[in-house]
PDB file of C-alpha atoms in Angstrom:
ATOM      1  CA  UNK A 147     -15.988 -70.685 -13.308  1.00  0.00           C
ATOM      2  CA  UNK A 148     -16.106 -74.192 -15.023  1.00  0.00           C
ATOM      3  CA  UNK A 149     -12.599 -74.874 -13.092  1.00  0.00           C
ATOM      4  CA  UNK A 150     -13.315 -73.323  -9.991  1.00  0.00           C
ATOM      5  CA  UNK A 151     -16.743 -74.876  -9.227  1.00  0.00           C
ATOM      6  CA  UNK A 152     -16.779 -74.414  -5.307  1.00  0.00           C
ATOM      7  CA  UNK A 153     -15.308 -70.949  -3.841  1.00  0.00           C
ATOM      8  CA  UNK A 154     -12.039 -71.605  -2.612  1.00  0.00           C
ATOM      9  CA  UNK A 155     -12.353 -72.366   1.485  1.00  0.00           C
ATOM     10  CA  UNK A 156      -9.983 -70.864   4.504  1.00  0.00           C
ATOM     11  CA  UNK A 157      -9.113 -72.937   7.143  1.00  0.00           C
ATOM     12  CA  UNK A 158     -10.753 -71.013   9.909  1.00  0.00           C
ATOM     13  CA  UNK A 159     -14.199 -72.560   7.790  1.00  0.00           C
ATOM     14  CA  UNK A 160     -12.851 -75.942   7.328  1.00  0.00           C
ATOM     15  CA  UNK A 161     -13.406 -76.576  11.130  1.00  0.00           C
ATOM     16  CA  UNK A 162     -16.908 -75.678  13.127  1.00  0.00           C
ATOM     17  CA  UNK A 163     -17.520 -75.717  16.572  1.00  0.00           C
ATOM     18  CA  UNK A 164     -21.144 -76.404  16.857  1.00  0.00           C
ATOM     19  CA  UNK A 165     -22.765 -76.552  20.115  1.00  0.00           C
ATOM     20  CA  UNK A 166     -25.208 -79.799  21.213  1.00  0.00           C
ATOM     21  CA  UNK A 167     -28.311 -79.459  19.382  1.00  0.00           C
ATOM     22  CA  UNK A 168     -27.905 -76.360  17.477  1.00  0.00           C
ATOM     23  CA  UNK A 169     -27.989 -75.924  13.635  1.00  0.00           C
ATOM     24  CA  UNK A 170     -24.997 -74.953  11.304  1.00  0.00           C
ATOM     25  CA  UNK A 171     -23.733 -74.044   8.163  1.00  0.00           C
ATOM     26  CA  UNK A 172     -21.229 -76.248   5.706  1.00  0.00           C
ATOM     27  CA  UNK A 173     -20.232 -73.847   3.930  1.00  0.00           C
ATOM     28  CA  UNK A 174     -18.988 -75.108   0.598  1.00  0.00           C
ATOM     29  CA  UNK A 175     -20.634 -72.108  -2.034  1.00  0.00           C
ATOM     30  CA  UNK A 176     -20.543 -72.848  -5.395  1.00  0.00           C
ATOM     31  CA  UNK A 177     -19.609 -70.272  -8.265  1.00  0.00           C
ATOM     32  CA  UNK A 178     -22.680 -71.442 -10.798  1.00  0.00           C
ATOM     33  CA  UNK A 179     -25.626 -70.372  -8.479  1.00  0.00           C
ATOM     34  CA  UNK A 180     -27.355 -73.064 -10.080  1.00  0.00           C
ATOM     35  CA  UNK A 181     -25.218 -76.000 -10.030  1.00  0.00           C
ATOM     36  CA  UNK A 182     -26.677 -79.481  -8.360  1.00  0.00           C
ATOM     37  CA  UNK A 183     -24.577 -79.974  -5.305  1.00  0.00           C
ATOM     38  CA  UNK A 184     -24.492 -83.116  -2.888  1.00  0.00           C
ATOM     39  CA  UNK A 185     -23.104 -83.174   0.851  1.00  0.00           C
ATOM     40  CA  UNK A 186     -21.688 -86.698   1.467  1.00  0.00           C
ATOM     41  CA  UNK A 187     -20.326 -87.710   4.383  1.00  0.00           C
ATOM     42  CA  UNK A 188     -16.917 -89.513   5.728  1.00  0.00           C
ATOM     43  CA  UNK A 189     -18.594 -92.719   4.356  1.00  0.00           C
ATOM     44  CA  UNK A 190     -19.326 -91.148   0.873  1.00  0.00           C
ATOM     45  CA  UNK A 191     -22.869 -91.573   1.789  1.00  0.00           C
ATOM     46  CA  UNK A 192     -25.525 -88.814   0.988  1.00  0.00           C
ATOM     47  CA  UNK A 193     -26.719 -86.285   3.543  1.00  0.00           C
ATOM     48  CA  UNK A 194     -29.715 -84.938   3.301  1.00  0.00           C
ATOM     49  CA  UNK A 195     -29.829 -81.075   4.283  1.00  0.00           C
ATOM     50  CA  UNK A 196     -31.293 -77.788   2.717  1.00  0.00           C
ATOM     51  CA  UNK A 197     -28.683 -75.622   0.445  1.00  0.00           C
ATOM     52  CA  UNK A 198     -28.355 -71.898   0.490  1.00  0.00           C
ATOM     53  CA  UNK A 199     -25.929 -71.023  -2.799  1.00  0.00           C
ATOM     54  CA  UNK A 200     -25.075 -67.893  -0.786  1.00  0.00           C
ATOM     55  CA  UNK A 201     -24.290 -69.995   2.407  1.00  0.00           C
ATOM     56  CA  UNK A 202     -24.147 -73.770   1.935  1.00  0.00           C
ATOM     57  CA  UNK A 203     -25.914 -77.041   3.395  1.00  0.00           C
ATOM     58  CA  UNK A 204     -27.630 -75.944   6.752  1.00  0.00           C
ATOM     59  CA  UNK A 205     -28.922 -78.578   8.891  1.00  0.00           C
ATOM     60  CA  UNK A 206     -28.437 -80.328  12.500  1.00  0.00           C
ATOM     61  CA  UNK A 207     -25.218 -82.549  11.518  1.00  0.00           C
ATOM     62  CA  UNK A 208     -23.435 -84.642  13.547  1.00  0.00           C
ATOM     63  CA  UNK A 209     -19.695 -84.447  14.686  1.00  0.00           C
ATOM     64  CA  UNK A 210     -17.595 -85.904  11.676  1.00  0.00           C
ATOM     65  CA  UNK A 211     -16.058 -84.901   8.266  1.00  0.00           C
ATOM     66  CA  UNK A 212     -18.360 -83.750   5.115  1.00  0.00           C
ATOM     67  CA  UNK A 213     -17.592 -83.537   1.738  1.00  0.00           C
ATOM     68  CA  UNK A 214     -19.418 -81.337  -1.148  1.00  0.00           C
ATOM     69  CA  UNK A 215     -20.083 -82.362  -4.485  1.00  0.00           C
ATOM     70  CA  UNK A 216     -20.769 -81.239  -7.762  1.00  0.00           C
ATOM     71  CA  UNK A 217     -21.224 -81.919 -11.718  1.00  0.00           C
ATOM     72  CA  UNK A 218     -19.611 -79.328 -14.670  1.00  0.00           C
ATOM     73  CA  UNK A 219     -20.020 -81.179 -17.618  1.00  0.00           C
ATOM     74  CA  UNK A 220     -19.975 -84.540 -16.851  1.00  0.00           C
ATOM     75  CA  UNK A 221     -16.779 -83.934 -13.978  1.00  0.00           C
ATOM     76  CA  UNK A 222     -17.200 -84.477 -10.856  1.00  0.00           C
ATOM     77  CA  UNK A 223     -15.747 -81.860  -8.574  1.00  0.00           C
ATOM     78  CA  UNK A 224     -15.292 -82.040  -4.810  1.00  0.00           C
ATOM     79  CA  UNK A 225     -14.789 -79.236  -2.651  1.00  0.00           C
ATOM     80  CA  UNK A 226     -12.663 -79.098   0.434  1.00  0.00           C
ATOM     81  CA  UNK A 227     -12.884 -81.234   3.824  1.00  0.00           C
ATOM     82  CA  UNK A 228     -15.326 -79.430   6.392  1.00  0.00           C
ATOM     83  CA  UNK A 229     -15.027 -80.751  10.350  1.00  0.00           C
ATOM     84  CA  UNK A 230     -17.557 -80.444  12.417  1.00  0.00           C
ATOM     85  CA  UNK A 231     -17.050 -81.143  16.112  1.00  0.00           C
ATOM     86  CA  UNK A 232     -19.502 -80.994  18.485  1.00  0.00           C
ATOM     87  CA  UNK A 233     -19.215 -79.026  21.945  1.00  0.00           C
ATOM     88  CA  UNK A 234     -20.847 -78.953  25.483  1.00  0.00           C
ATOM     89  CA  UNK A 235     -21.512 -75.394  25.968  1.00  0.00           C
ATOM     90  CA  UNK A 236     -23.859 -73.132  27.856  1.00  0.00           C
ATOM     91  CA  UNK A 237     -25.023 -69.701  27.204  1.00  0.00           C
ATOM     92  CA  UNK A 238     -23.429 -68.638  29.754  1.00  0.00           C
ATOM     93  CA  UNK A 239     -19.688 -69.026  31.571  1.00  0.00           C
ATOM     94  CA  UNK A 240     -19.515 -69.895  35.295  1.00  0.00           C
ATOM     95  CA  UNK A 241     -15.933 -69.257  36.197  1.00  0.00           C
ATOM     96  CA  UNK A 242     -14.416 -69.284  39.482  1.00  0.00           C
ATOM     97  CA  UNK A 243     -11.053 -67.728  40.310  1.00  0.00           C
ATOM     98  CA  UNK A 244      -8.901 -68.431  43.354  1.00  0.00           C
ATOM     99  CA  UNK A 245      -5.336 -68.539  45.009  1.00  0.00           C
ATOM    100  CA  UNK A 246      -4.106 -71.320  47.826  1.00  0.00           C
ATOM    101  CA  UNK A 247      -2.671 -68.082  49.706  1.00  0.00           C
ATOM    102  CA  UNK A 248      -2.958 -64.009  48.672  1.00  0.00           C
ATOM    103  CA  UNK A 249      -0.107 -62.504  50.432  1.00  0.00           C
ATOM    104  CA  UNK A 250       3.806 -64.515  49.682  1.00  0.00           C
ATOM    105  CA  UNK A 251       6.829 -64.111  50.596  1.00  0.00           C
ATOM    106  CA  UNK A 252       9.697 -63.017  47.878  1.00  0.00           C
ATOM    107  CA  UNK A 253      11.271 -66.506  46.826  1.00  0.00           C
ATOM    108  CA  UNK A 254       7.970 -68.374  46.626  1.00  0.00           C
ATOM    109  CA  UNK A 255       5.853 -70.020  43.836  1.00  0.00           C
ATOM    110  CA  UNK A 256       2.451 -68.186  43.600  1.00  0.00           C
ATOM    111  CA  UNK A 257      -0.593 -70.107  42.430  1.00  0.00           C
ATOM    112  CA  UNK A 258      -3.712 -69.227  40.713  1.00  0.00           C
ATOM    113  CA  UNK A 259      -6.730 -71.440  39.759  1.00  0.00           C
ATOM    114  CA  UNK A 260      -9.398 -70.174  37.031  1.00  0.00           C
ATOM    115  CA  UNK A 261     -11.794 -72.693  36.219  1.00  0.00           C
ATOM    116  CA  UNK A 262     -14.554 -72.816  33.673  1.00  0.00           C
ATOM    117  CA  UNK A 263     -17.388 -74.824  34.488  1.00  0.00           C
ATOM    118  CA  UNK A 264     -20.143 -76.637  31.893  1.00  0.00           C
ATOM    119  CA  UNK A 265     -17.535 -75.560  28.559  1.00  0.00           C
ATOM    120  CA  UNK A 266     -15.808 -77.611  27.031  1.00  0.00           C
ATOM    121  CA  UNK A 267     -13.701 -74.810  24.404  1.00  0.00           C
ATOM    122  CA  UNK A 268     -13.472 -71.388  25.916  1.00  0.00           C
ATOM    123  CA  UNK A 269     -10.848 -68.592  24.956  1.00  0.00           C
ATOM    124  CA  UNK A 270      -9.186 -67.991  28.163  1.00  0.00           C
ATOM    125  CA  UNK A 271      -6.339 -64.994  28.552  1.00  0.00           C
ATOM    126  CA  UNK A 272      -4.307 -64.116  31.535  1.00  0.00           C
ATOM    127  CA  UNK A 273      -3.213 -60.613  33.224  1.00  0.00           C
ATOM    128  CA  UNK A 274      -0.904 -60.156  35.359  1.00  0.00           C
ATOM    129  CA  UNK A 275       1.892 -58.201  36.287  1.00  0.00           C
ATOM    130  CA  UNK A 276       4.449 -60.521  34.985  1.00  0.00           C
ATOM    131  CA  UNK A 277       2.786 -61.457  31.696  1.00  0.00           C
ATOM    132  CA  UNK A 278       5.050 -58.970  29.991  1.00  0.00           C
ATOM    133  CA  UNK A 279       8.199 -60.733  31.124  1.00  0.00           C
ATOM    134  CA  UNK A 280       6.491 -64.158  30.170  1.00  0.00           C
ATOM    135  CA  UNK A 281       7.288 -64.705  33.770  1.00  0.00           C
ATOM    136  CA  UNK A 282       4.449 -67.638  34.577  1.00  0.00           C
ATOM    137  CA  UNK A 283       3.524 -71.302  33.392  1.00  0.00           C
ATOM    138  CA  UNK A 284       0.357 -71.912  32.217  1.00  0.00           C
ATOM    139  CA  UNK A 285      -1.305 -75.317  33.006  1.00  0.00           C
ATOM    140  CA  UNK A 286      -4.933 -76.843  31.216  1.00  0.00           C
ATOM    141  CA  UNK A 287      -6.920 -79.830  32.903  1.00  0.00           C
ATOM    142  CA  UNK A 288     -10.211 -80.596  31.076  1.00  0.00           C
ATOM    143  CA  UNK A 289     -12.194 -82.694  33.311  1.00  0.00           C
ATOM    144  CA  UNK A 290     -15.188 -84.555  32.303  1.00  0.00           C
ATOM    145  CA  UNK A 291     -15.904 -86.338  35.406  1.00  0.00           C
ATOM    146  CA  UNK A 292     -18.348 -86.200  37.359  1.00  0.00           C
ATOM    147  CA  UNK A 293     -18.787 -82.809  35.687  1.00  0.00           C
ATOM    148  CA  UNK A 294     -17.181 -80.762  33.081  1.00  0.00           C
ATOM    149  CA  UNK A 295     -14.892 -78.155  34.015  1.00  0.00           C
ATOM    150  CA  UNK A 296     -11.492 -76.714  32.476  1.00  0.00           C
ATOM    151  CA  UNK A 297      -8.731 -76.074  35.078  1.00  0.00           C
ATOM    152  CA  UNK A 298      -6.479 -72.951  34.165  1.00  0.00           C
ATOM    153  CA  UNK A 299      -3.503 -73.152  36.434  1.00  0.00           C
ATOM    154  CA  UNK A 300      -1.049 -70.188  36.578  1.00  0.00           C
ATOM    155  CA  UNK A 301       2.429 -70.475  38.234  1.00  0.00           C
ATOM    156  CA  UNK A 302       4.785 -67.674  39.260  1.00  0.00           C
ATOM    157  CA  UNK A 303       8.203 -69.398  40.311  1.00  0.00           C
ATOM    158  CA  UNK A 304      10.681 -67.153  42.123  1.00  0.00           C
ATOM    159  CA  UNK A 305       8.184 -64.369  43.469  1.00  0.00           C
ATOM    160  CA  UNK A 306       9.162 -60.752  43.678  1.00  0.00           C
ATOM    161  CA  UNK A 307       7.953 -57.395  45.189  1.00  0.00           C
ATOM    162  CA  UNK A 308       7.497 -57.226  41.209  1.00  0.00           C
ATOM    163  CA  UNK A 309       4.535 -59.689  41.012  1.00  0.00           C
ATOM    164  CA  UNK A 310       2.359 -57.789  43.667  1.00  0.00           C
ATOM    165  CA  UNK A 311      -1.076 -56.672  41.897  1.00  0.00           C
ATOM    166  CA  UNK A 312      -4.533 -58.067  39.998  1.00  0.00           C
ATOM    167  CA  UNK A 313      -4.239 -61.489  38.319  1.00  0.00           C
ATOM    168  CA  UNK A 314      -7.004 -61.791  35.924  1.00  0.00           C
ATOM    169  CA  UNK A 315      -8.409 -64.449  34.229  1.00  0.00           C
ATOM    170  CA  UNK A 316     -10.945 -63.763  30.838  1.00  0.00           C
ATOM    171  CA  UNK A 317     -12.651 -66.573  29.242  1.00  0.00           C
ATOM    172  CA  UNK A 318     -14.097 -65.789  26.268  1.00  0.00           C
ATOM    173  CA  UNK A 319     -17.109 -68.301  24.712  1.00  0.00           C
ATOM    174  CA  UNK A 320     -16.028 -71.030  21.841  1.00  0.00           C
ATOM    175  CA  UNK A 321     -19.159 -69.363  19.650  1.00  0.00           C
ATOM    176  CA  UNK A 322     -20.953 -66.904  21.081  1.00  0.00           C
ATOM    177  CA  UNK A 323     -20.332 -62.914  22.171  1.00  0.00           C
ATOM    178  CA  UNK A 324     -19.754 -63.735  25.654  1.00  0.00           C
ATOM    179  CA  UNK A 325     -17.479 -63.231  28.822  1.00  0.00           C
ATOM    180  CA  UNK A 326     -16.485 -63.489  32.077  1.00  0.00           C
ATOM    181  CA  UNK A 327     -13.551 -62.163  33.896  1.00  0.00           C
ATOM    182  CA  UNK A 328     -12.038 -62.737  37.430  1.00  0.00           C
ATOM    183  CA  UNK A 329      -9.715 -60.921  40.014  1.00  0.00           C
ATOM    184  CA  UNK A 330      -7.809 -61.538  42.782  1.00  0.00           C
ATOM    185  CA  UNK A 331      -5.501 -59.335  44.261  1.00  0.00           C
ATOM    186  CA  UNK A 332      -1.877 -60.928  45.070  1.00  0.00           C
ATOM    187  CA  UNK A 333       0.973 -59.110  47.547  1.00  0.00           C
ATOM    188  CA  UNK A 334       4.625 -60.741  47.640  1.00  0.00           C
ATOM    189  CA  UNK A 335       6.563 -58.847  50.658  1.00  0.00           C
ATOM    190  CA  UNK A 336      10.332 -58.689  50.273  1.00  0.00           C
ATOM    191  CA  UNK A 337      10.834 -60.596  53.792  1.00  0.00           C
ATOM    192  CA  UNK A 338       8.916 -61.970  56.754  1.00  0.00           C
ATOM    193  CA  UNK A 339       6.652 -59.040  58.052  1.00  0.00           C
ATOM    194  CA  UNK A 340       5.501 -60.396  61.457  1.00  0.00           C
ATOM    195  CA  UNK A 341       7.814 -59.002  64.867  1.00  0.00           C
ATOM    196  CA  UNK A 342       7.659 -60.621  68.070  1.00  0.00           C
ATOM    197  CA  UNK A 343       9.059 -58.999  71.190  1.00  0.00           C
ATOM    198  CA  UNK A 344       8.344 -61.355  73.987  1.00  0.00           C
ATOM    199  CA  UNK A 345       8.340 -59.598  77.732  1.00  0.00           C
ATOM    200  CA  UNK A 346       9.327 -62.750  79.725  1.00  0.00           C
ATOM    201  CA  UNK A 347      12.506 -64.343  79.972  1.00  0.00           C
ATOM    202  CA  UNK A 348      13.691 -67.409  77.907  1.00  0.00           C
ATOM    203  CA  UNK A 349      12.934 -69.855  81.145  1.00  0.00           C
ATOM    204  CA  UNK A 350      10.082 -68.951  83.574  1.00  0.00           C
ATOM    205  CA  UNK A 351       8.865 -71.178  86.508  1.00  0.00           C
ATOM    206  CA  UNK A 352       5.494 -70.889  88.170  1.00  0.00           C
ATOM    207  CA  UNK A 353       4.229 -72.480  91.558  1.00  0.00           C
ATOM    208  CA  UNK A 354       1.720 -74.681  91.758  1.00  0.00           C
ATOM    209  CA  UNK A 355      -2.029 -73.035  91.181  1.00  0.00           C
ATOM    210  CA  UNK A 356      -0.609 -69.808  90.786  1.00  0.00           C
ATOM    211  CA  UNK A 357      -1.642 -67.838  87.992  1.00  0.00           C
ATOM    212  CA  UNK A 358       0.989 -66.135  85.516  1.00  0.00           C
ATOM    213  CA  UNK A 359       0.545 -63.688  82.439  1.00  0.00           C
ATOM    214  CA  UNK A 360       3.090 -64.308  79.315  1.00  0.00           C
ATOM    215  CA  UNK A 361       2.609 -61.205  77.088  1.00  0.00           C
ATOM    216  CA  UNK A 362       3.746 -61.418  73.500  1.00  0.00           C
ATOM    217  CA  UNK A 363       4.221 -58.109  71.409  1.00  0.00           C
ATOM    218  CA  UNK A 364       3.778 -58.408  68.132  1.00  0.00           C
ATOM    219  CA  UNK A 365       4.364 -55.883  65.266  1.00  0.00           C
TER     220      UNK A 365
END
């Protein structure tokens, strides 16, 4: 198609996660399988890279914006604007799950910590017995220092009976078929649950080197 020359792009392709060191795919396609096409970069300068007409430029690029380009009949045409950004990643996802406290009191905030280690982008998704209600606050800190890790904080304001059960974190890997989940089991009791039935009196005296029991019953 002489006015079509490169295959019309989604965004989903117009940005690409690439992990450190690993080779990708620009993929501006062209509809003349034998057109001449150039990759330029955000400078405008030539990049150098071997093209697949059923794929596009694949090569080791760095993180920044690329640009194809092509000649029908002495037009240029350029195609759309492909971003590439570059991620820390590891093959696999070291996640850690934990709460300050498992068993609350109705009334009080729960907390619960997932966090990601060595990722930078992960797909992380939250169960728990409130998620239906949109009862929670979801936090993210992305550390870098001294070492990468993303903090996932959820907060329950306002416990209830209601929130007792599994809160589960899922993180899902930025580019690869991988993931890791993590439980921990939360109780919220409608009132205090501890009973104490002391068997002495409010005031007790005791002589000097004599030895007295104080027994404390406790339910």
């Amino acid at each position: 198609d002489p006015d079509m020359p490169f295959v019309p792009s989604i965004p989903e392709d117009q940005f690409i996660l690439v992990e450190e060191g690993d080779p990708t795919v620009i993929p501006c396609r062209t509809s003349d399988p034998d057109a001449q096409v150039t990759l330029v970069n955000s400078l405008d300068k030539s990049v150098y890279a071997s093209y697949d007409t059923k794929q596009g430029f694949i090569g080791n690029f760095p993180a920044g914006s690329y640009t194809c380009k092509t000649m029908v009949k002495g037009v240029e045409f350029k195609s759309d604007e492909f971003l590439i950004y570059i991620i820390r990643a590891t093959s696999q996802l070291p996640v850690e799950i934990e709460a300050l406290k498992t068993v609350y009191k109705t009334g009080e905030t729960i907390v619960v910590t997932c966090v990601v280690f060595d990722n930078e982008v992960v797909n992380l998704q939250w169960n728990y017995p409130g998620k239906v209600k949109e009862k929670g606050l979801i936090k993210l800190d992305d550390i870098k220092v001294p070492s990468q890790k993303l903090v996932y904080t959820l907060t329950i304001p306002e416990a209830s009976v209601k929130d007792t059960g599994d809160y589960e974190c899922t993180a899902r890997h930025a580019t690869k078929e991988v993931k890791e989940n993590k439980k921990v089991v939360i109780t919220v009791h409608d009132k205090g649950f501890v009973h104490l039935e002391p068997q002495f009196s409010p005031l007790e005296a005791v002589n000097l080197h004599e030895v007295k029991n104080f027994v404390v019953d406790v339910q």
